[in-house]
Amino acid sequence: MKPRFIRLAYAALGAGILISAVGVYGVVSGMREAAYRAQSEFRDNIVWFAAQFNGELAALTDALHDHVTGVQPDSQATVERFDVFWSRLDSAREGALGRSFLRLPGAAETVADAAATLREFESTVLALPNATSDEVGRFVGALRALKPRLNELTLAALASRNVDVAAEHRAQREGATRLTVLLLGMLVLGTSLVALLLLERAKVAALGRTLAMRVAERTADLAESEDRYRTLVTHAPEAIVVLDAEQGKFIEANENAARLFGVSRERVLECGPGDFSPPLQPDGRASAELVAERVAAALAGEVPIFEWLHQNVSGERIPCEIRLVRLPAAGRSLVRGSITDISVRKRHELELARHRERLEELVEERTRELETAQRDLLRAERLAAIGQLTGTVSHELRNPLATIHTSSVVLAKRLGDQDPSVVRIAERITRNVERCVGIIQDLLDYTRVRDLELRRVDFDAWLRATVADIEVPDAVTVNCDPRSGARVLIDPERLRQVMVNLIDNAALSMIEAPGAEGPLRIDITAATDGERLRLRVADSGPGIAEERRESVFEPLYSTRAFGVGLGLPLVRQIVEQHGGRVELEPAAGHGAAFVVWLALAPAEVAPQTASRSGGTTPA
């Protein structure tokens, strides 16, 4: 029986063990299934929630990054990503799964910071695509700052899930021990624990592979983004450099910058702004001082745009326009400079300024010509009026004047012996008649311009002879000292009238001046000045008042009691007929000085006859 009992015992033991094992297996299986349903799924959902949070953050960041780089951004898709991320934040604060997620260490603060970031940049996203790349770039930087914290929350969810699962299995093992024998419970628990450990190990390995793939994807995206940026910089139409403000050196430059500075790109990266600038800028300020000022403004968030004078290695100075903007870089102070050569624009501006100045000169010249033409027209009108008057009354006045003169002479002869005062009266009548005849003759000379009979003369000899024949009052001294040594083509008789009028005008102005004191002197000189002859007639009289200087050459203008105002106009008319000009020198002390300019005679010029207009024709 013993063997049989043993066999039965073993059979019973075996059956009991089998039954117990089946029962324990059933209990343990039920508990494990319940645990997986109630806990594993819930904790997996938390891990999934954290992973989704991470993925949506990455998608929003990538969409915004496209707006910064300008690579086919989709504004509508970006706004949708933004709304999805907002929804994730709302579910974290209101849903049961989200509240469990917020119990993770640091989760509540991270969610709050994310919500604050979205609120801060919500206007920027809604303003796409009109938002500036600088604003979008700051939003991208803020989102990227959240990335490490969300990764930590994901890992924390995984760790929490592993810890909770292990604790639950320990509780299951203790319950299984009370229901089964120690050996069977240990066997089942050990088998289950090994199985779970293998399963969790497989899951952790899978998660590690997933994270590694995502890191590789992000690395590839960053490399691609860097390549895109480098391509944009390399093929930009202007010269582009990136300056490290702390080192004072360029860390990036495209080929246009190298060509602008006249060195290789490698050489540019060894230098800073001061190496390609003259010591002083056009405004006189030091280049180094201005560089520091402009870079500081860019680092402060401004976008300074200014003109700058660069200097290449050949010493050539190149006017440029520069635009600075700060580049986002953690822990570094980087400034991008866009440099445009404006040499052509400067040349055009200079040419335009020259054209403008030339136009103003032409306008002034045309204005002077118009004023001259108006004065000539006015003089012609006055000349026409004088001509009409002279033609009408000259003949009618000569006969009565001749009769008056003859009658005064007869009266003086008949009554002079009886009354000596009659002779004085007759002489006064004769003088005034001669004065009237002189006025009529002046009018006729001025209105009836005669052609010139030009002859080549020794001007100094002619001038001395002419001045010697002109009578002046005894109180006036005439000093004639010509030293030109020139030969000129003139009409001696017509030019003699010029000297007569100038000397008479000077003598009368000195004699008739009230309170005239000192010697009354007329100085006449002649000298050459280049290809012209300069004849000067100066007196020691009271001079001509400033307000009268513009009017002395106008016909019929006179300040004397007995003057018709044609002496100086006739002088100008005759001189202009000779192709010269007459001018009144600016006042310098006492007296007045008239200067006559005449052209010197060419060596081979034959005698000619000048027309009324001042031109010449062969004799």
Coordinates of C-alpha atoms in Angstrom, one line a residue:
M1 CA 0.0 0.0 0.0
K2 CA 2.8 2.1 0.7
P3 CA 3.9 2.4 -2.8
R4 CA 0.2 2.6 -3.8
F5 CA -0.3 5.3 -1.1
I6 CA 2.6 7.1 -2.3
R7 CA 1.4 6.9 -5.7
L8 CA -2.1 8.1 -4.6
A9 CA -0.5 10.8 -2.6
Y10 CA 1.6 11.8 -5.4
A11 CA -1.4 11.5 -7.6
A12 CA -3.4 13.6 -5.2
L13 CA -0.6 15.9 -4.7
G14 CA -0.2 16.2 -8.4
A15 CA -3.9 16.5 -8.8
G16 CA -4.0 19.1 -6.0
I17 CA -1.1 20.9 -7.4
L18 CA -2.7 20.7 -10.8
I19 CA -6.0 21.9 -9.5
S20 CA -4.4 24.5 -7.4
A21 CA -2.2 25.6 -10.3
V22 CA -5.3 25.8 -12.5
G23 CA -7.1 27.8 -9.9
V24 CA -4.2 30.0 -9.1
Y25 CA -3.6 30.4 -12.8
G26 CA -7.2 31.5 -13.2
V27 CA -7.1 34.0 -10.3
V28 CA -3.8 35.4 -11.4
S29 CA -4.9 35.6 -15.0
G30 CA -8.0 37.4 -14.0
M31 CA -6.1 39.8 -11.8
R32 CA -3.5 40.4 -14.5
E33 CA -6.2 41.1 -17.1
A34 CA -8.0 43.4 -14.7
A35 CA -4.7 45.2 -13.9
Y36 CA -3.9 45.6 -17.6
R37 CA -7.3 46.9 -18.3
A38 CA -7.6 49.2 -15.4
Q39 CA -4.0 50.4 -15.0
S40 CA -1.8 49.5 -18.0
E41 CA -4.2 51.0 -20.5
F42 CA -4.7 54.1 -18.4
R43 CA -0.9 54.6 -17.9
D44 CA -0.3 53.9 -21.6
N45 CA -2.7 56.6 -22.4
I46 CA -0.8 59.1 -20.2
V47 CA 2.4 58.1 -22.1
W48 CA 0.5 58.5 -25.3
F49 CA -0.8 61.9 -24.2
A50 CA 2.7 63.1 -23.4
A51 CA 4.0 61.8 -26.7
Q52 CA 1.2 63.5 -28.6
F53 CA 2.0 66.8 -26.8
N54 CA 5.5 66.5 -28.0
G55 CA 4.6 65.7 -31.6
E56 CA 2.1 68.6 -31.9
L57 CA 4.8 71.0 -30.4
A58 CA 7.3 69.7 -33.0
A59 CA 4.7 70.1 -35.9
L60 CA 3.9 73.7 -34.8
T61 CA 7.6 74.5 -34.5
D62 CA 8.3 73.2 -38.0
A63 CA 5.4 75.1 -39.5
L64 CA 6.6 78.3 -37.9
H65 CA 10.1 77.7 -38.9
D66 CA 9.0 77.6 -42.6
H67 CA 7.8 81.2 -42.1
V68 CA 11.2 82.2 -40.8
T69 CA 13.1 80.6 -43.6
G70 CA 10.5 81.6 -46.3
V71 CA 10.4 78.0 -47.8
Q72 CA 6.8 77.7 -49.1
P73 CA 5.1 78.6 -45.8
D74 CA 1.4 77.5 -45.4
S75 CA -0.2 80.1 -43.1
Q76 CA -3.5 78.2 -42.9
A77 CA -1.8 75.0 -41.9
T78 CA 0.2 76.9 -39.3
V79 CA -2.9 78.4 -37.7
E80 CA -4.5 74.9 -37.6
R81 CA -1.4 73.5 -35.8
F82 CA -1.6 76.4 -33.4
D83 CA -5.3 75.6 -32.7
V84 CA -4.6 71.8 -32.2
F85 CA -1.9 72.7 -29.7
W86 CA -4.4 75.0 -27.8
S87 CA -6.8 72.1 -27.7
R88 CA -4.2 69.8 -26.2
L89 CA -3.6 72.4 -23.5
D90 CA -7.3 72.7 -22.8
S91 CA -7.7 68.8 -22.5
A92 CA -4.7 68.8 -20.1
R93 CA -6.5 71.2 -17.8
E94 CA -10.1 69.8 -18.1
G95 CA -10.0 66.1 -19.1
A96 CA -9.5 63.2 -16.6
L97 CA -6.5 61.9 -18.6
G98 CA -5.1 65.4 -18.7
R99 CA -5.5 65.9 -14.9
S100 CA -3.6 62.6 -14.4
F101 CA -0.9 64.0 -16.7
L102 CA -0.7 67.2 -14.7
R103 CA 0.1 65.2 -11.6
L104 CA 3.5 64.4 -13.1
P105 CA 6.3 66.5 -11.5
G106 CA 6.6 69.8 -13.4
A107 CA 3.7 69.0 -15.8
A108 CA 1.4 71.8 -14.4
E109 CA 4.2 74.4 -14.7
T110 CA 5.1 73.3 -18.3
V111 CA 1.4 73.4 -19.4
A112 CA 1.0 76.9 -17.8
D113 CA 4.2 78.2 -19.5
A114 CA 3.1 76.7 -22.9
A115 CA -0.3 78.4 -22.5
A116 CA 1.4 81.7 -21.7
T117 CA 3.6 81.4 -24.7
L118 CA 0.7 80.7 -27.0
R119 CA -1.2 83.7 -25.6
E120 CA 1.8 85.9 -26.1
F121 CA 2.3 85.1 -29.7
E122 CA -1.3 84.4 -30.7
S123 CA -1.5 87.8 -32.5
T124 CA 1.6 86.9 -34.4
V125 CA 0.1 83.6 -35.7
L126 CA -3.2 85.2 -36.6
A127 CA -1.3 88.0 -38.5
L128 CA 0.5 85.4 -40.8
P129 CA 1.8 85.8 -43.4
N130 CA 2.3 89.6 -42.6
A131 CA 4.2 88.9 -39.4
T132 CA 7.9 89.7 -39.5
S133 CA 10.4 86.9 -39.5
D134 CA 11.9 88.3 -36.4
E135 CA 8.5 88.0 -34.5
V136 CA 8.0 84.4 -35.8
G137 CA 11.6 83.6 -35.0
R138 CA 11.1 84.6 -31.3
F139 CA 8.0 82.4 -31.2
V140 CA 9.9 79.5 -32.6
G141 CA 12.6 80.0 -30.0
A142 CA 10.1 80.1 -27.2
L143 CA 8.5 76.8 -28.4
R144 CA 11.9 75.1 -28.7
A145 CA 12.6 76.1 -25.1
L146 CA 9.5 74.0 -24.1
K147 CA 10.8 70.9 -26.0
P148 CA 13.3 69.6 -23.4
R149 CA 10.6 69.9 -20.7
L150 CA 8.1 67.9 -22.6
N151 CA 10.7 65.3 -23.3
E152 CA 11.3 65.0 -19.5
L153 CA 7.6 64.7 -18.9
T154 CA 7.3 61.9 -21.5
L155 CA 10.2 60.0 -19.8
A156 CA 8.6 60.7 -16.4
A157 CA 5.3 59.2 -17.6
L158 CA 7.2 56.1 -18.7
A159 CA 9.0 55.8 -15.4
S160 CA 5.7 56.3 -13.5
R161 CA 4.1 53.6 -15.6
N162 CA 6.9 51.1 -14.9
V163 CA 6.9 51.8 -11.2
D164 CA 3.1 51.5 -10.9
V165 CA 3.1 48.3 -12.9
A166 CA 5.8 46.7 -10.8
A167 CA 3.9 47.6 -7.6
E168 CA 0.7 46.2 -8.9
H169 CA 2.4 42.9 -9.8
R170 CA 3.9 42.7 -6.3
A171 CA 0.4 43.0 -4.9
Q172 CA -0.8 40.3 -7.3
R173 CA 2.0 38.0 -6.2
E174 CA 1.1 38.4 -2.5
G175 CA -2.5 37.6 -3.3
A176 CA -1.5 34.6 -5.3
T177 CA 0.6 33.4 -2.4
R178 CA -2.4 33.3 -0.1
L179 CA -4.4 31.3 -2.5
T180 CA -1.8 28.8 -3.7
V181 CA 1.1 26.9 -2.3
L182 CA 4.4 28.8 -1.9
L183 CA 6.1 26.7 -4.6
L184 CA 3.4 27.2 -7.2
G185 CA 3.0 30.9 -6.3
M186 CA 6.7 31.5 -6.6
L187 CA 6.8 29.6 -9.9
V188 CA 3.8 31.5 -11.3
L189 CA 5.1 34.8 -10.0
G190 CA 8.6 34.2 -11.2
T191 CA 7.3 33.2 -14.6
S192 CA 5.0 36.1 -14.8
L193 CA 7.7 38.5 -13.6
V194 CA 10.2 37.2 -16.2
A195 CA 7.6 37.5 -18.9
L196 CA 6.7 41.1 -17.8
L197 CA 10.3 42.1 -17.6
L198 CA 11.0 40.7 -21.0
L199 CA 7.9 42.5 -22.3
E200 CA 8.8 45.8 -20.7
R201 CA 12.4 45.5 -21.9
A202 CA 11.1 45.0 -25.4
K203 CA 8.8 48.1 -25.0
V204 CA 11.6 50.2 -23.6
A205 CA 13.9 49.1 -26.5
A206 CA 11.1 50.0 -29.0
L207 CA 10.6 53.4 -27.3
G208 CA 14.4 53.9 -27.4
R209 CA 14.4 53.1 -31.1
T210 CA 11.5 55.5 -31.7
L211 CA 13.2 58.3 -29.9
A212 CA 16.5 57.7 -31.7
M213 CA 14.6 57.8 -35.0
R214 CA 13.0 61.1 -34.0
V215 CA 16.3 62.6 -32.9
A216 CA 17.8 61.5 -36.3
E217 CA 14.8 63.1 -38.1
R218 CA 15.2 66.4 -36.1
T219 CA 19.0 66.3 -36.8
A220 CA 18.3 65.8 -40.5
D221 CA 15.8 68.7 -40.4
L222 CA 18.3 71.0 -38.7
A223 CA 20.9 70.0 -41.3
E224 CA 18.5 70.7 -44.1
S225 CA 17.5 74.0 -42.5
E226 CA 21.1 75.0 -42.3
D227 CA 21.7 74.0 -45.9
R228 CA 18.7 76.1 -47.0
Y229 CA 20.0 79.1 -45.0
R230 CA 23.5 78.6 -46.4
T231 CA 22.0 78.4 -50.0
L232 CA 20.0 81.6 -49.4
V233 CA 23.1 83.4 -48.1
T234 CA 25.4 82.1 -50.9
H235 CA 23.1 83.0 -53.8
A236 CA 21.7 86.3 -52.4
P237 CA 22.2 89.2 -54.9
E238 CA 23.8 91.4 -52.2
A239 CA 26.9 90.9 -50.1
I240 CA 26.0 89.1 -46.8
V241 CA 28.2 88.7 -43.7
V242 CA 27.5 87.4 -40.2
L243 CA 29.4 89.1 -37.5
D244 CA 30.1 87.6 -34.0
A245 CA 29.8 90.8 -32.0
E246 CA 31.8 89.4 -29.0
Q247 CA 34.8 88.3 -31.2
G248 CA 34.5 91.2 -33.6
K249 CA 35.0 88.8 -36.5
F250 CA 32.9 87.6 -39.5
I251 CA 31.8 83.9 -39.1
E252 CA 29.9 83.7 -42.4
A253 CA 30.1 85.5 -45.7
N254 CA 29.0 84.8 -49.3
E255 CA 31.0 85.2 -52.5
N256 CA 29.5 88.6 -53.2
A257 CA 31.1 89.9 -49.9
A258 CA 34.4 88.4 -51.0
R259 CA 34.2 90.1 -54.4
L260 CA 33.2 93.4 -52.7
F261 CA 36.2 93.4 -50.4
G262 CA 38.5 92.1 -53.1
V263 CA 39.7 89.0 -51.1
S264 CA 38.8 85.3 -50.8
R265 CA 35.9 84.2 -48.6
E266 CA 38.4 82.4 -46.3
R267 CA 40.2 85.8 -45.8
V268 CA 36.9 87.5 -45.0
L269 CA 36.3 85.0 -42.2
E270 CA 39.6 86.0 -40.7
C271 CA 38.7 89.7 -40.5
G272 CA 36.1 92.1 -39.0
P273 CA 34.4 95.3 -40.2
G274 CA 37.3 97.5 -39.4
D275 CA 39.6 95.7 -41.7
F276 CA 37.5 96.7 -44.7
S277 CA 36.7 100.3 -43.7
P278 CA 38.8 103.6 -43.8
P279 CA 39.7 105.1 -40.4
L280 CA 37.1 107.8 -40.8
Q281 CA 33.7 107.9 -42.4
P282 CA 32.5 110.9 -44.6
D283 CA 30.9 112.5 -41.5
G284 CA 34.3 112.7 -39.8
R285 CA 33.5 110.1 -37.1
A286 CA 35.8 107.1 -36.5
S287 CA 34.7 103.9 -38.3
A288 CA 35.4 101.8 -35.2
E289 CA 33.1 104.0 -33.0
L290 CA 30.3 103.8 -35.6
V291 CA 30.6 100.0 -36.0
A292 CA 30.2 99.5 -32.2
E293 CA 27.2 101.9 -32.2
R294 CA 25.4 100.3 -35.1
V295 CA 26.0 96.7 -33.9
A296 CA 24.8 97.6 -30.4
A297 CA 21.6 99.0 -31.9
A298 CA 21.0 95.7 -33.9
L299 CA 21.6 93.6 -30.8
A300 CA 19.0 95.7 -29.0
G301 CA 16.4 94.6 -31.5
E302 CA 16.6 97.5 -33.9
V303 CA 17.1 97.1 -37.7
P304 CA 19.6 99.9 -38.5
I305 CA 19.8 100.9 -42.2
F306 CA 22.6 103.3 -43.0
E307 CA 25.2 104.3 -45.6
W308 CA 28.8 103.2 -45.1
L309 CA 32.1 103.8 -46.8
H310 CA 34.0 100.5 -47.3
Q311 CA 37.6 100.1 -48.5
N312 CA 38.8 97.0 -50.4
V313 CA 42.3 95.6 -50.3
S314 CA 43.3 97.8 -53.3
G315 CA 42.5 101.0 -51.3
E316 CA 39.4 101.7 -53.4
R317 CA 36.6 103.3 -51.4
I318 CA 33.2 101.9 -52.1
P319 CA 30.0 103.6 -50.9
C320 CA 27.5 101.0 -49.6
E321 CA 24.2 100.7 -47.9
I322 CA 24.0 98.3 -45.0
R323 CA 21.1 96.7 -43.2
L324 CA 21.8 95.0 -39.8
V325 CA 19.6 92.5 -38.0
R326 CA 20.2 90.3 -35.0
L327 CA 20.3 86.5 -35.6
P328 CA 18.8 84.1 -33.0
A329 CA 21.6 82.1 -31.4
A330 CA 21.7 80.7 -27.9
G331 CA 24.6 82.1 -26.0
R332 CA 26.0 84.1 -28.9
S333 CA 25.7 87.7 -30.2
L334 CA 25.4 87.3 -34.0
V335 CA 24.4 90.1 -36.4
R336 CA 23.7 89.6 -40.0
G337 CA 24.7 92.4 -42.4
S338 CA 23.3 92.9 -45.9
I339 CA 25.6 95.1 -47.9
T340 CA 24.6 96.8 -51.2
D341 CA 27.1 98.6 -53.4
I342 CA 25.6 102.0 -54.2
S343 CA 28.4 103.4 -56.3
V344 CA 26.3 103.6 -59.4
R345 CA 23.5 105.3 -57.4
K346 CA 25.9 107.8 -56.0
R347 CA 27.3 108.6 -59.5
H348 CA 23.8 109.1 -60.7
E349 CA 22.9 111.3 -57.8
L350 CA 26.1 113.4 -58.4
E351 CA 25.3 113.6 -62.2
L352 CA 21.7 114.7 -61.3
A353 CA 23.1 117.3 -58.9
R354 CA 25.4 118.6 -61.6
H355 CA 22.5 118.7 -64.1
R356 CA 20.4 120.5 -61.6
E357 CA 23.2 123.0 -61.0
R358 CA 23.7 123.4 -64.8
L359 CA 19.9 123.8 -65.2
E360 CA 19.9 126.5 -62.5
E361 CA 22.8 128.2 -64.3
L362 CA 20.9 128.0 -67.6
V363 CA 17.8 129.4 -66.0
E364 CA 19.8 132.3 -64.5
E365 CA 21.6 132.9 -67.8
R366 CA 18.2 132.9 -69.7
T367 CA 16.8 135.1 -67.0
R368 CA 19.7 137.6 -67.5
E369 CA 19.2 137.4 -71.2
L370 CA 15.5 138.0 -70.8
E371 CA 16.2 141.0 -68.5
T372 CA 18.8 142.3 -71.1
A373 CA 16.3 141.8 -73.9
Q374 CA 13.6 143.6 -71.8
R375 CA 16.0 146.5 -71.2
D376 CA 17.0 146.6 -74.9
L377 CA 13.3 146.6 -75.8
L378 CA 12.6 149.4 -73.4
R379 CA 15.6 151.3 -74.7
A380 CA 14.4 150.7 -78.3
E381 CA 10.9 152.0 -77.3
R382 CA 12.5 155.1 -75.8
L383 CA 14.7 155.4 -78.8
A384 CA 11.6 155.2 -81.1
A385 CA 9.9 157.8 -79.0
I386 CA 12.9 160.1 -79.1
G387 CA 13.2 159.5 -82.9
Q388 CA 9.6 160.4 -83.4
L389 CA 9.9 163.5 -81.3
T390 CA 13.2 164.5 -82.9
G391 CA 11.9 163.9 -86.5
T392 CA 8.8 166.0 -85.7
V393 CA 10.3 169.0 -83.9
S394 CA 13.9 169.2 -84.9
H395 CA 13.2 171.0 -88.2
E396 CA 10.6 173.2 -86.6
L397 CA 12.9 174.2 -83.8
R398 CA 16.0 174.9 -85.9
N399 CA 14.4 177.8 -87.8
P400 CA 13.0 179.6 -84.8
L401 CA 16.3 179.2 -83.0
A402 CA 18.2 180.5 -86.0
T403 CA 15.8 183.5 -86.1
I404 CA 16.3 184.1 -82.3
H405 CA 20.1 183.9 -82.7
T406 CA 20.1 186.3 -85.7
S407 CA 17.8 188.7 -83.9
S408 CA 19.9 188.8 -80.8
V409 CA 23.0 189.5 -82.8
V410 CA 21.2 192.4 -84.6
L411 CA 19.9 193.8 -81.4
A412 CA 23.4 193.6 -79.8
K413 CA 24.9 195.6 -82.7
R414 CA 22.2 198.2 -82.8
L415 CA 21.7 198.8 -79.1
G416 CA 25.0 197.7 -77.7
D417 CA 26.5 201.2 -77.9
Q418 CA 23.6 202.7 -76.1
D419 CA 23.1 200.1 -73.4
P420 CA 26.0 197.6 -72.6
S421 CA 23.6 195.3 -70.8
V422 CA 21.9 194.5 -74.1
V423 CA 25.2 192.8 -75.2
R424 CA 25.2 190.5 -72.1
I425 CA 21.6 189.7 -72.8
A426 CA 22.3 188.9 -76.4
E427 CA 25.3 186.7 -75.4
R428 CA 23.1 184.8 -72.9
I429 CA 20.5 184.3 -75.7
T430 CA 23.2 183.0 -78.0
R431 CA 24.5 180.6 -75.4
N432 CA 21.1 179.1 -74.7
V433 CA 20.3 178.9 -78.4
E434 CA 23.6 177.0 -78.9
R435 CA 22.6 174.7 -76.0
C436 CA 19.2 174.0 -77.6
V437 CA 20.9 173.3 -80.9
G438 CA 23.3 171.0 -79.1
I439 CA 20.3 169.1 -77.5
I440 CA 18.7 168.8 -80.9
Q441 CA 22.0 167.5 -82.4
D442 CA 22.3 165.0 -79.5
L443 CA 18.8 163.7 -80.2
L444 CA 19.7 163.4 -83.9
D445 CA 23.0 161.6 -83.1
Y446 CA 21.3 159.2 -80.8
T447 CA 18.3 158.3 -83.0
R448 CA 20.1 158.3 -86.3
V449 CA 22.8 155.7 -85.8
R450 CA 25.5 156.0 -88.5
D451 CA 27.7 153.2 -89.9
L452 CA 31.2 153.2 -88.6
E453 CA 34.2 154.0 -90.8
L454 CA 36.8 151.7 -89.1
R455 CA 40.5 152.4 -89.3
R456 CA 43.5 150.8 -87.7
V457 CA 45.0 153.5 -85.4
D458 CA 47.7 153.7 -82.7
F459 CA 45.3 154.1 -79.8
D460 CA 47.6 155.9 -77.4
A461 CA 48.5 158.6 -80.0
W462 CA 44.9 159.0 -81.1
L463 CA 43.8 159.3 -77.5
R464 CA 46.4 162.0 -76.6
A465 CA 45.4 164.0 -79.7
T466 CA 41.7 163.7 -79.1
V467 CA 41.9 164.7 -75.4
A468 CA 44.1 167.7 -76.3
D469 CA 41.4 169.0 -78.7
I470 CA 38.6 168.8 -76.1
E471 CA 37.9 172.1 -74.3
V472 CA 37.3 171.8 -70.5
P473 CA 36.7 174.6 -67.9
D474 CA 39.8 176.3 -66.6
A475 CA 39.1 174.9 -63.1
V476 CA 39.4 171.3 -64.3
T477 CA 42.7 169.5 -64.9
V478 CA 42.9 166.6 -67.4
N479 CA 45.7 164.1 -67.0
C480 CA 45.9 161.8 -70.0
D481 CA 48.5 158.9 -69.6
P482 CA 47.7 156.0 -72.1
R483 CA 50.2 153.1 -72.0
S484 CA 48.5 150.4 -74.0
G485 CA 50.8 150.3 -77.0
A486 CA 47.9 148.9 -78.8
R487 CA 46.5 149.2 -82.3
V488 CA 42.7 149.0 -82.7
L489 CA 40.0 149.2 -85.3
I490 CA 37.8 152.2 -84.5
D491 CA 35.9 155.0 -86.1
P492 CA 38.0 157.9 -84.8
E493 CA 35.2 160.5 -85.2
R494 CA 32.5 158.4 -83.5
L495 CA 34.8 157.4 -80.7
R496 CA 35.9 161.1 -80.3
Q497 CA 32.2 161.7 -79.4
V498 CA 32.6 159.1 -76.6
M499 CA 35.6 161.0 -75.2
V500 CA 33.8 164.3 -75.5
N501 CA 30.7 163.1 -73.6
L502 CA 32.7 161.3 -70.9
I503 CA 35.0 164.3 -70.3
D504 CA 32.1 166.8 -70.4
N505 CA 30.1 164.7 -68.1
A506 CA 33.0 164.4 -65.6
A507 CA 33.8 168.1 -65.7
L508 CA 30.2 169.3 -65.3
S509 CA 29.6 166.8 -62.4
M510 CA 32.6 168.3 -60.5
I511 CA 31.8 172.0 -61.3
E512 CA 28.0 171.7 -60.5
A513 CA 28.6 169.7 -57.3
P514 CA 27.5 171.9 -54.3
G515 CA 30.4 172.8 -52.1
A516 CA 33.0 171.3 -54.3
E517 CA 36.5 171.7 -52.8
G518 CA 40.0 170.6 -53.7
P519 CA 41.5 170.2 -57.2
L520 CA 39.0 169.2 -59.9
R521 CA 40.9 166.4 -61.8
I522 CA 40.1 164.0 -64.6
D523 CA 42.5 161.0 -65.1
I524 CA 42.5 159.2 -68.4
T525 CA 44.4 155.9 -68.8
A526 CA 44.6 153.1 -71.3
A527 CA 46.1 149.6 -71.0
T528 CA 45.7 146.1 -72.5
D529 CA 44.0 143.3 -70.6
G530 CA 44.5 140.0 -72.5
E531 CA 42.9 140.5 -75.9
R532 CA 41.1 143.7 -74.9
L533 CA 41.9 147.3 -74.4
R534 CA 40.8 149.0 -71.2
L535 CA 40.1 152.8 -71.4
R536 CA 39.4 154.4 -68.0
V537 CA 38.0 158.0 -67.4
A538 CA 37.9 158.9 -63.7
D539 CA 37.1 162.2 -62.0
S540 CA 37.5 163.5 -58.4
G541 CA 33.9 164.7 -58.1
P542 CA 31.2 163.6 -55.7
G543 CA 30.6 160.3 -57.5
I544 CA 27.3 158.7 -58.4
A545 CA 24.8 157.6 -55.7
E546 CA 24.2 153.8 -55.4
E547 CA 20.5 154.2 -56.3
R548 CA 21.4 156.1 -59.5
R549 CA 24.1 153.7 -60.9
E550 CA 21.6 151.5 -62.7
S551 CA 19.9 154.5 -64.4
V552 CA 22.8 156.6 -65.8
F553 CA 22.8 154.8 -69.1
E554 CA 19.1 155.1 -69.6
P555 CA 18.0 157.5 -72.3
L556 CA 16.4 160.8 -71.1
Y557 CA 17.7 160.3 -67.5
S558 CA 19.5 163.3 -66.2
T559 CA 20.1 165.0 -62.8
R560 CA 21.4 168.3 -64.2
A561 CA 19.2 171.4 -64.7
F562 CA 20.3 171.7 -68.3
G563 CA 20.6 168.2 -69.6
V564 CA 18.5 165.9 -71.8
G565 CA 20.1 162.7 -70.5
L566 CA 21.6 161.4 -73.8
G567 CA 25.3 161.8 -73.2
L568 CA 26.0 158.4 -71.5
P569 CA 23.4 156.5 -73.5
L570 CA 25.1 157.8 -76.7
V571 CA 28.5 156.7 -75.3
R572 CA 27.2 153.2 -74.7
Q573 CA 25.6 153.1 -78.2
I574 CA 28.8 154.0 -79.9
V575 CA 31.0 151.6 -77.8
E576 CA 28.6 148.7 -78.5
Q577 CA 28.7 149.5 -82.2
H578 CA 32.5 148.9 -81.9
G579 CA 31.7 145.5 -80.4
G580 CA 32.8 146.7 -76.9
R581 CA 31.1 147.6 -73.7
V582 CA 31.1 150.5 -71.2
E583 CA 30.6 150.1 -67.4
L584 CA 30.6 152.1 -64.3
E585 CA 33.2 150.9 -61.7
P586 CA 31.9 150.3 -58.2
A587 CA 32.3 153.3 -56.0
A588 CA 35.6 153.5 -54.1
G589 CA 35.9 156.8 -52.2
H590 CA 35.1 160.0 -54.1
G591 CA 34.6 160.4 -57.8
A592 CA 33.2 158.3 -60.6
A593 CA 35.1 156.1 -63.1
F594 CA 33.8 154.9 -66.5
V595 CA 35.6 152.0 -68.2
V596 CA 35.4 151.4 -71.9
W597 CA 36.4 147.9 -73.2
L598 CA 37.5 147.5 -76.9
A599 CA 38.8 144.6 -78.8
L600 CA 42.4 144.7 -80.0
A601 CA 42.9 144.7 -83.8
P602 CA 44.1 141.3 -85.3
A603 CA 47.4 141.6 -87.1
E604 CA 46.0 140.8 -90.6
V605 CA 42.6 142.5 -90.3
A606 CA 42.0 145.0 -93.1
P607 CA 40.0 148.2 -92.5
Q608 CA 36.2 147.5 -92.4
T609 CA 32.9 149.2 -92.2
A610 CA 30.7 148.4 -89.2
S611 CA 26.9 148.2 -89.6
R612 CA 24.4 149.8 -87.2
S613 CA 24.0 146.6 -85.4
G614 CA 27.7 146.5 -84.4
G615 CA 28.8 143.9 -86.9
T616 CA 31.5 144.4 -89.5
T617 CA 31.6 144.0 -93.3
P618 CA 34.6 144.2 -95.6
A619 CA 35.4 147.8 -96.7

